[in-house]
PDB file of C-alpha atoms in Angstrom:
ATOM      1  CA  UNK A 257      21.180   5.056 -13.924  1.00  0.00           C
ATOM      2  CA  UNK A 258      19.269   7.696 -11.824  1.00  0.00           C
ATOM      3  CA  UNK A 259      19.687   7.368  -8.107  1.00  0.00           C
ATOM      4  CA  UNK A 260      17.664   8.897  -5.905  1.00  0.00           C
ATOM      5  CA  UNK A 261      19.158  12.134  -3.574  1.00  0.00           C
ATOM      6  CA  UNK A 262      19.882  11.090   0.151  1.00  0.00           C
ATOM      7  CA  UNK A 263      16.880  10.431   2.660  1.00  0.00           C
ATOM      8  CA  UNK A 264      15.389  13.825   3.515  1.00  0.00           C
ATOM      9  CA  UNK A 265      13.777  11.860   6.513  1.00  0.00           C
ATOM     10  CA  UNK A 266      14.557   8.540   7.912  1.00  0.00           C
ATOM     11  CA  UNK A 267      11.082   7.484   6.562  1.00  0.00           C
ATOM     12  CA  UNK A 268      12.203   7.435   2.987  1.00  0.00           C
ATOM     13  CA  UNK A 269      10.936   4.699   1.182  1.00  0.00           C
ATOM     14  CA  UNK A 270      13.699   5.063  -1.097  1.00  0.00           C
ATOM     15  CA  UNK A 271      16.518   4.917   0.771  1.00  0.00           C
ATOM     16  CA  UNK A 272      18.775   2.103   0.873  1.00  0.00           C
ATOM     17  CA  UNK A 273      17.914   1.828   4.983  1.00  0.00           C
ATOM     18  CA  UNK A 274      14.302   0.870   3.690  1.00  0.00           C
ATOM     19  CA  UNK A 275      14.929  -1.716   0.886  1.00  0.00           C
ATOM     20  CA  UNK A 276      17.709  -3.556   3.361  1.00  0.00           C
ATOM     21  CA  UNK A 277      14.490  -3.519   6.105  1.00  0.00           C
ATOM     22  CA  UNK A 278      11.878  -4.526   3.282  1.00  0.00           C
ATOM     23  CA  UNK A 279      14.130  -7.400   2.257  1.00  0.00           C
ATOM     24  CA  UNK A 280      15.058  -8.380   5.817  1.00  0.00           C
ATOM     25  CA  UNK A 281      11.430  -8.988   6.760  1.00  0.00           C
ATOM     26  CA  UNK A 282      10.470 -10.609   3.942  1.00  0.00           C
ATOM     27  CA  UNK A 283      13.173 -13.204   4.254  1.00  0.00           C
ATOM     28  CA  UNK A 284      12.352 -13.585   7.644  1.00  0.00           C
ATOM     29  CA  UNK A 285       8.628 -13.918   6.902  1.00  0.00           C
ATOM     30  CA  UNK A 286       9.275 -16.322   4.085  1.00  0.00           C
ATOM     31  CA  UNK A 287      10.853 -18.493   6.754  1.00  0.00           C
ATOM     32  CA  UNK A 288       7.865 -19.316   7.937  1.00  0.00           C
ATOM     33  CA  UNK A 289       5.779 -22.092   6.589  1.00  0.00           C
ATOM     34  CA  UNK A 290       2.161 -21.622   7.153  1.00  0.00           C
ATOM     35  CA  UNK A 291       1.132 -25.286   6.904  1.00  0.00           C
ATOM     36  CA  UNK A 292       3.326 -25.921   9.917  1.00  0.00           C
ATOM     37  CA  UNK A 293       0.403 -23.959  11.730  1.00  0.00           C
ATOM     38  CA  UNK A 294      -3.075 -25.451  12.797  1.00  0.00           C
ATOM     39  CA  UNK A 295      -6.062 -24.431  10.312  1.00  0.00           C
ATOM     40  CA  UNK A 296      -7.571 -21.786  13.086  1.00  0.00           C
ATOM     41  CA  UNK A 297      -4.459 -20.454  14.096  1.00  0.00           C
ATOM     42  CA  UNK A 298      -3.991 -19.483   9.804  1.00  0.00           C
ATOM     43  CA  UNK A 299      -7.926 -18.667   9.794  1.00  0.00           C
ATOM     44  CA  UNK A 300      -7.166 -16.042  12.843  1.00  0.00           C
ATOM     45  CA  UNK A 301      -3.963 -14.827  10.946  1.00  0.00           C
ATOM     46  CA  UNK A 302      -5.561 -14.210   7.771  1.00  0.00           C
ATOM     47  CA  UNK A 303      -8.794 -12.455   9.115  1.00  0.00           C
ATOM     48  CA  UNK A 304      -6.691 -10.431  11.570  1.00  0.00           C
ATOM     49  CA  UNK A 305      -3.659  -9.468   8.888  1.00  0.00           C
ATOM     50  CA  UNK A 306      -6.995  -8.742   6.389  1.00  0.00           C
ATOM     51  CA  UNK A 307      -8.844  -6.356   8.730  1.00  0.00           C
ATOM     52  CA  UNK A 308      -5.643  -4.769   9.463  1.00  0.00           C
ATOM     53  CA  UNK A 309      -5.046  -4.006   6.210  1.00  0.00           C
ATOM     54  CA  UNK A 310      -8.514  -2.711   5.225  1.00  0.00           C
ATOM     55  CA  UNK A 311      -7.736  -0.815   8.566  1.00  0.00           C
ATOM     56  CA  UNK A 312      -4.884   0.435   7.366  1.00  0.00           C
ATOM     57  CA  UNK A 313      -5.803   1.159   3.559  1.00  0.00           C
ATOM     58  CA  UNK A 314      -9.294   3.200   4.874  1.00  0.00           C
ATOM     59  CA  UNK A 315      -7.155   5.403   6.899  1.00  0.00           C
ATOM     60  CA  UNK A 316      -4.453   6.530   4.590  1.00  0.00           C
ATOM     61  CA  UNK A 317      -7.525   6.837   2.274  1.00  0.00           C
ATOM     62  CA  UNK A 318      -9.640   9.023   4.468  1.00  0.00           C
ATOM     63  CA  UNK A 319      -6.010  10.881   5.113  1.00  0.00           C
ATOM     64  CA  UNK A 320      -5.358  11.559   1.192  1.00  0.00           C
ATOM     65  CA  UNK A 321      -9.026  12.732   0.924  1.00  0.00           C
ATOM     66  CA  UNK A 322      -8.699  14.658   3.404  1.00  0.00           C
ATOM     67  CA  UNK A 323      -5.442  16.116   2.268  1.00  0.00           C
ATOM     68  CA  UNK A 324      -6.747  17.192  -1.269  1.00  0.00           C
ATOM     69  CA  UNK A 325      -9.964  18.627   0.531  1.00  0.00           C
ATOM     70  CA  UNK A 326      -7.801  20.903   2.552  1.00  0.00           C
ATOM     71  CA  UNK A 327      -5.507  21.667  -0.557  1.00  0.00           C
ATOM     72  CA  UNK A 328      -8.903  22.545  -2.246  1.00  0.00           C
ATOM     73  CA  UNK A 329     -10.638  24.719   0.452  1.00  0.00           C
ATOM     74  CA  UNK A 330      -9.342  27.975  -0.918  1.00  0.00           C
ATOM     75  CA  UNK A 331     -10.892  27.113  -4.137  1.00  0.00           C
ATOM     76  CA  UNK A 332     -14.075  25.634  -2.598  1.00  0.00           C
ATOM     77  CA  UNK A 333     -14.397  28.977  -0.153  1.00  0.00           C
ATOM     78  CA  UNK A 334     -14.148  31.675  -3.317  1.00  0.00           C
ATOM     79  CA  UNK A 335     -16.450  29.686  -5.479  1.00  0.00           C
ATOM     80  CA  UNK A 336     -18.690  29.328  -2.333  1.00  0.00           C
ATOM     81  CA  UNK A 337     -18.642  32.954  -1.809  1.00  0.00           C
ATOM     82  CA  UNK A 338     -19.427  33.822  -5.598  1.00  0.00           C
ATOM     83  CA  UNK A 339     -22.307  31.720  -5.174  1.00  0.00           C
ATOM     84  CA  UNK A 340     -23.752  33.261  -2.576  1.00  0.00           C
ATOM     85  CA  UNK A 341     -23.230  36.774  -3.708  1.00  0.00           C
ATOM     86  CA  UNK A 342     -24.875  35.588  -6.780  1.00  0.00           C
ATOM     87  CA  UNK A 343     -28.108  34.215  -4.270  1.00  0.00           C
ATOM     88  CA  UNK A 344     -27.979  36.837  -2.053  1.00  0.00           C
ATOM     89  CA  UNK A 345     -31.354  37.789  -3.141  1.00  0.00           C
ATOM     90  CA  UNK A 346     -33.005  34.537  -1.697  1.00  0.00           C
ATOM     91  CA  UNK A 347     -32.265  34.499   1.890  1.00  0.00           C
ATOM     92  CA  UNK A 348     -31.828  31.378   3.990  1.00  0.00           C
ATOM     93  CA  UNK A 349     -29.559  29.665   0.947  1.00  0.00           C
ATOM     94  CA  UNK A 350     -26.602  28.434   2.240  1.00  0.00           C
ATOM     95  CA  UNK A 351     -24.783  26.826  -0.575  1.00  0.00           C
ATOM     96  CA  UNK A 352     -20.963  25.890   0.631  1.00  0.00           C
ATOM     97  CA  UNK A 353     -21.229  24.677   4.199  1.00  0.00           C
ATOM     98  CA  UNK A 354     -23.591  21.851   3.068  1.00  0.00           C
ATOM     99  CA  UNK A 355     -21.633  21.161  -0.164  1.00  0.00           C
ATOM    100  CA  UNK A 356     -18.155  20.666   1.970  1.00  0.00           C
ATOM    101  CA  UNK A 357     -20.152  18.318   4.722  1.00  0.00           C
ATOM    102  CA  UNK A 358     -21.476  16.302   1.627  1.00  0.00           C
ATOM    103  CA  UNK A 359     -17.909  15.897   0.624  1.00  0.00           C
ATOM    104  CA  UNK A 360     -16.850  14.672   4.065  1.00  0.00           C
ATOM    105  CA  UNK A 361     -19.777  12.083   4.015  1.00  0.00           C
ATOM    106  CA  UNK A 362     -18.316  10.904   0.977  1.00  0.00           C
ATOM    107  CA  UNK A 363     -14.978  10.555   1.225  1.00  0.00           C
ATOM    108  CA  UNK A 364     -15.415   8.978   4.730  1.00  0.00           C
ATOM    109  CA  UNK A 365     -18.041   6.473   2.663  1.00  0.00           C
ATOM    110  CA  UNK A 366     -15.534   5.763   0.261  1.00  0.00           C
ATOM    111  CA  UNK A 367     -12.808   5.223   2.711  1.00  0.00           C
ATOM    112  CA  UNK A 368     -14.483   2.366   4.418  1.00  0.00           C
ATOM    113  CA  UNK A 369     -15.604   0.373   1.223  1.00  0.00           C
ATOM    114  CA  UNK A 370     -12.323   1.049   0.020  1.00  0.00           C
ATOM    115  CA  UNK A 371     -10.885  -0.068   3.195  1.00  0.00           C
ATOM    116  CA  UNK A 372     -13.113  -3.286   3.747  1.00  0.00           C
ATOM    117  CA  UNK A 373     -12.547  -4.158  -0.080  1.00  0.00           C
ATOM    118  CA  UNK A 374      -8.734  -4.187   0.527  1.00  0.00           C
ATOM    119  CA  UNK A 375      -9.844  -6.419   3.717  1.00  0.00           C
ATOM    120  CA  UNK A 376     -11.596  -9.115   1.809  1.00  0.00           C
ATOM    121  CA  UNK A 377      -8.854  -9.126  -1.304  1.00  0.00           C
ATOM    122  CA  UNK A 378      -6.203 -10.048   1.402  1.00  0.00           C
ATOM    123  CA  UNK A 379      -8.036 -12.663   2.995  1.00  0.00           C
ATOM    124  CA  UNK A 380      -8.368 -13.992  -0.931  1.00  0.00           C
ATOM    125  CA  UNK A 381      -4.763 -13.216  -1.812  1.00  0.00           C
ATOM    126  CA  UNK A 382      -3.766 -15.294   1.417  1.00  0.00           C
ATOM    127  CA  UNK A 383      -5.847 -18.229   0.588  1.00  0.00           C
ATOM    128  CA  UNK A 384      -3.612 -18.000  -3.256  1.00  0.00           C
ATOM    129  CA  UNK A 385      -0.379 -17.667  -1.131  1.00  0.00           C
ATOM    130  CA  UNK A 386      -0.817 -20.027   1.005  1.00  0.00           C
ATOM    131  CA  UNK A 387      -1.448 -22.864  -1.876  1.00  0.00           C
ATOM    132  CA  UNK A 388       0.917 -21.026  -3.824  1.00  0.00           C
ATOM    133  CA  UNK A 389       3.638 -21.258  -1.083  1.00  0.00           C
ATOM    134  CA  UNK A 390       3.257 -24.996  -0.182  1.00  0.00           C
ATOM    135  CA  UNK A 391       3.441 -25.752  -3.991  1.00  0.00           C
ATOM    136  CA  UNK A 392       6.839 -24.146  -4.212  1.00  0.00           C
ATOM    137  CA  UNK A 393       7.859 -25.566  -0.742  1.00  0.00           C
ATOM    138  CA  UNK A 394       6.866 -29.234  -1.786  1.00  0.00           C
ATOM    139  CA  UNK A 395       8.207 -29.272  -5.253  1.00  0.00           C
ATOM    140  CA  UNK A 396      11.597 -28.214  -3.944  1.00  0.00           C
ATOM    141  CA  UNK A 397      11.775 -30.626  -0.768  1.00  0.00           C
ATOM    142  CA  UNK A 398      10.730 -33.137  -3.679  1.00  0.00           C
ATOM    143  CA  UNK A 399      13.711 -32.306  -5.877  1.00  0.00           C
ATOM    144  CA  UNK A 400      15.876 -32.792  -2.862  1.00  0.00           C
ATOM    145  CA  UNK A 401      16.524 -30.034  -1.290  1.00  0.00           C
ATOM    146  CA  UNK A 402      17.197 -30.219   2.298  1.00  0.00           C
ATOM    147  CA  UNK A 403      15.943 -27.217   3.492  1.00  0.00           C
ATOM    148  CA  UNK A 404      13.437 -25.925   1.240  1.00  0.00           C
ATOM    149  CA  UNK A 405      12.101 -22.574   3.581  1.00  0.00           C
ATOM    150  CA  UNK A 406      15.301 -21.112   3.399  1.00  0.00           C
ATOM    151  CA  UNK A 407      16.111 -21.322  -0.444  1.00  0.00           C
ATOM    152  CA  UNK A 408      12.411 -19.931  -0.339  1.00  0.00           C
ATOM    153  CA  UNK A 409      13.141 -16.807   1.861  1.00  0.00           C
ATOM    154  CA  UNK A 410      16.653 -15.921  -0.166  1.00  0.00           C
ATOM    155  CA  UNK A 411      15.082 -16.432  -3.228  1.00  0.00           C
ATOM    156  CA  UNK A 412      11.805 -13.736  -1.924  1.00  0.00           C
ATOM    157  CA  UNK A 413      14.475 -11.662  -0.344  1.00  0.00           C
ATOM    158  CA  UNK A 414      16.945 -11.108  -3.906  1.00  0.00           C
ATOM    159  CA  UNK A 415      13.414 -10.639  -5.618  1.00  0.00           C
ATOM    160  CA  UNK A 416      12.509  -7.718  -3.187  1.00  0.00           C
ATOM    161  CA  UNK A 417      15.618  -6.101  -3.842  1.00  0.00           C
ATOM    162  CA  UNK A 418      15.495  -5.913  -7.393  1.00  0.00           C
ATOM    163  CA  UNK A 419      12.403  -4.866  -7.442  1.00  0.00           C
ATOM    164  CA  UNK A 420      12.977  -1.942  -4.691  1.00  0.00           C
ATOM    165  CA  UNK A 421      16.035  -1.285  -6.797  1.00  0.00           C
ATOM    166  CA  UNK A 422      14.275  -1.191  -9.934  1.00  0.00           C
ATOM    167  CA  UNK A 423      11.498   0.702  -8.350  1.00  0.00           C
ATOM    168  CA  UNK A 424      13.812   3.283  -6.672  1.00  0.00           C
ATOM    169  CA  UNK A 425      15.812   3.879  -9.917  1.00  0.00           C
ATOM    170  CA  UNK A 426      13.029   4.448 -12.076  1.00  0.00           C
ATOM    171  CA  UNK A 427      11.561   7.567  -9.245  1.00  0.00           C
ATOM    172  CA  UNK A 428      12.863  11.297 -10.577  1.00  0.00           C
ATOM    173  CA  UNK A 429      14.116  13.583  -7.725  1.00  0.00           C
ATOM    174  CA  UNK A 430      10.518  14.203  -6.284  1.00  0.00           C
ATOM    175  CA  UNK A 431       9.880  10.209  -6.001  1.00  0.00           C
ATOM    176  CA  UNK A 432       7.776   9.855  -8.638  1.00  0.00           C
ATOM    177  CA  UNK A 433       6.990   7.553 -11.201  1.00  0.00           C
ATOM    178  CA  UNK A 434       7.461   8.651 -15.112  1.00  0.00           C
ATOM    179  CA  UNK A 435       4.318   8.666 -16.786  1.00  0.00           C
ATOM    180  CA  UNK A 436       3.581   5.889 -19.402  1.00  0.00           C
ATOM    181  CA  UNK A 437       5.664   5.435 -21.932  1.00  0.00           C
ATOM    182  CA  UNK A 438       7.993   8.454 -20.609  1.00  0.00           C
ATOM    183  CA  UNK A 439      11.578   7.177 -20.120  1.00  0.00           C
ATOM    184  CA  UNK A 440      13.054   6.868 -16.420  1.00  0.00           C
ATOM    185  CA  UNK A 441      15.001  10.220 -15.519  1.00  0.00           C
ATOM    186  CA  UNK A 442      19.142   9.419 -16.026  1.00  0.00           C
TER     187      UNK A 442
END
């Protein structure tokens, strides 16, 4: 099996640092039982865990626009430049500065549906959890175990690990994923 080179920062999300932190916090999260809380108290927690994450998904979307934007701009800039040498005859055209503003618009556009569609899928994907989680917690306090949250949070914390281990194994030595139907790097 392929394992991935050591962290080149301490940021990797493939290094063993980050799957022991992912599967610490979602034990400890698991612990948690969210009927325990009053309805507002969850109806707060959803909406502000779902605007943080359409927060959070808008910005790293913006960001990766962005990126390939300024990745692009050489290419954008010399086709920009044949254009206009091509309308140089009608004066007053300005063909690239309005194109790459356009593109700005648009990606910033994109961003925030993007964003505030990631919003309104958590606050769904909560609701789901939420059922889904006291289903699990009463079928198990009704099959006698004693303490059913904590059978729940090792049993979401082994399931994280195998699938940051499967996840990490899988990545080639740039950390990323074989295309489809390509066999994992060994």
């Amino acid at each position: 099996m392929k394992h991935t080179p050591a962290a080149a920062s301490r940021f990797d999300p493939y290094s063993p640092l980050s799957g022991a932190i992912q599967v610490v916090v979602t034990g400890a999260l698991t612990l948690i039982d969210p009927s325990a809380f009053r309805p507002d108290t969850r109806r707060v927690a959803r909406g502000a865990l779902s605007a943080a994450t359409g927060v959070l998904v808008g910005a790293v979307w913006n960001h990766g626009m962005r990126q390939a934007m300024a990745e692009h701009a050489a290419q954008a800039s010399e086709s920009a430049e044949r254009v206009q040498h091509q309308d140089a005859s009608e004066p007053g055209r300005d063909s690239g500065a309005s194109g790459a503003e356009d593109s700005k618009l648009a990606g910033t556009g994109a961003a925030i549906g993007i964003g505030g569609a990631m919003g309104v899928l958590t606050y769904g994907w909560m609701l789901l959890g939420e059922k889904i989680d006291a289903g699990i917690h009463r079928s198990l306090a009704n099959r006698g175990v004693r303490h059913p949250r904590v059978v729940m949070a090792l049993g979401a914390a082994g399931l994280t690990w195998v699938l940051f281990e499967v996840d990490r194994r899988t990545r080639d030595d740039d950390g990323e994923a074989p295309a489809a139907g390509e066999a994992p790097a060994s």
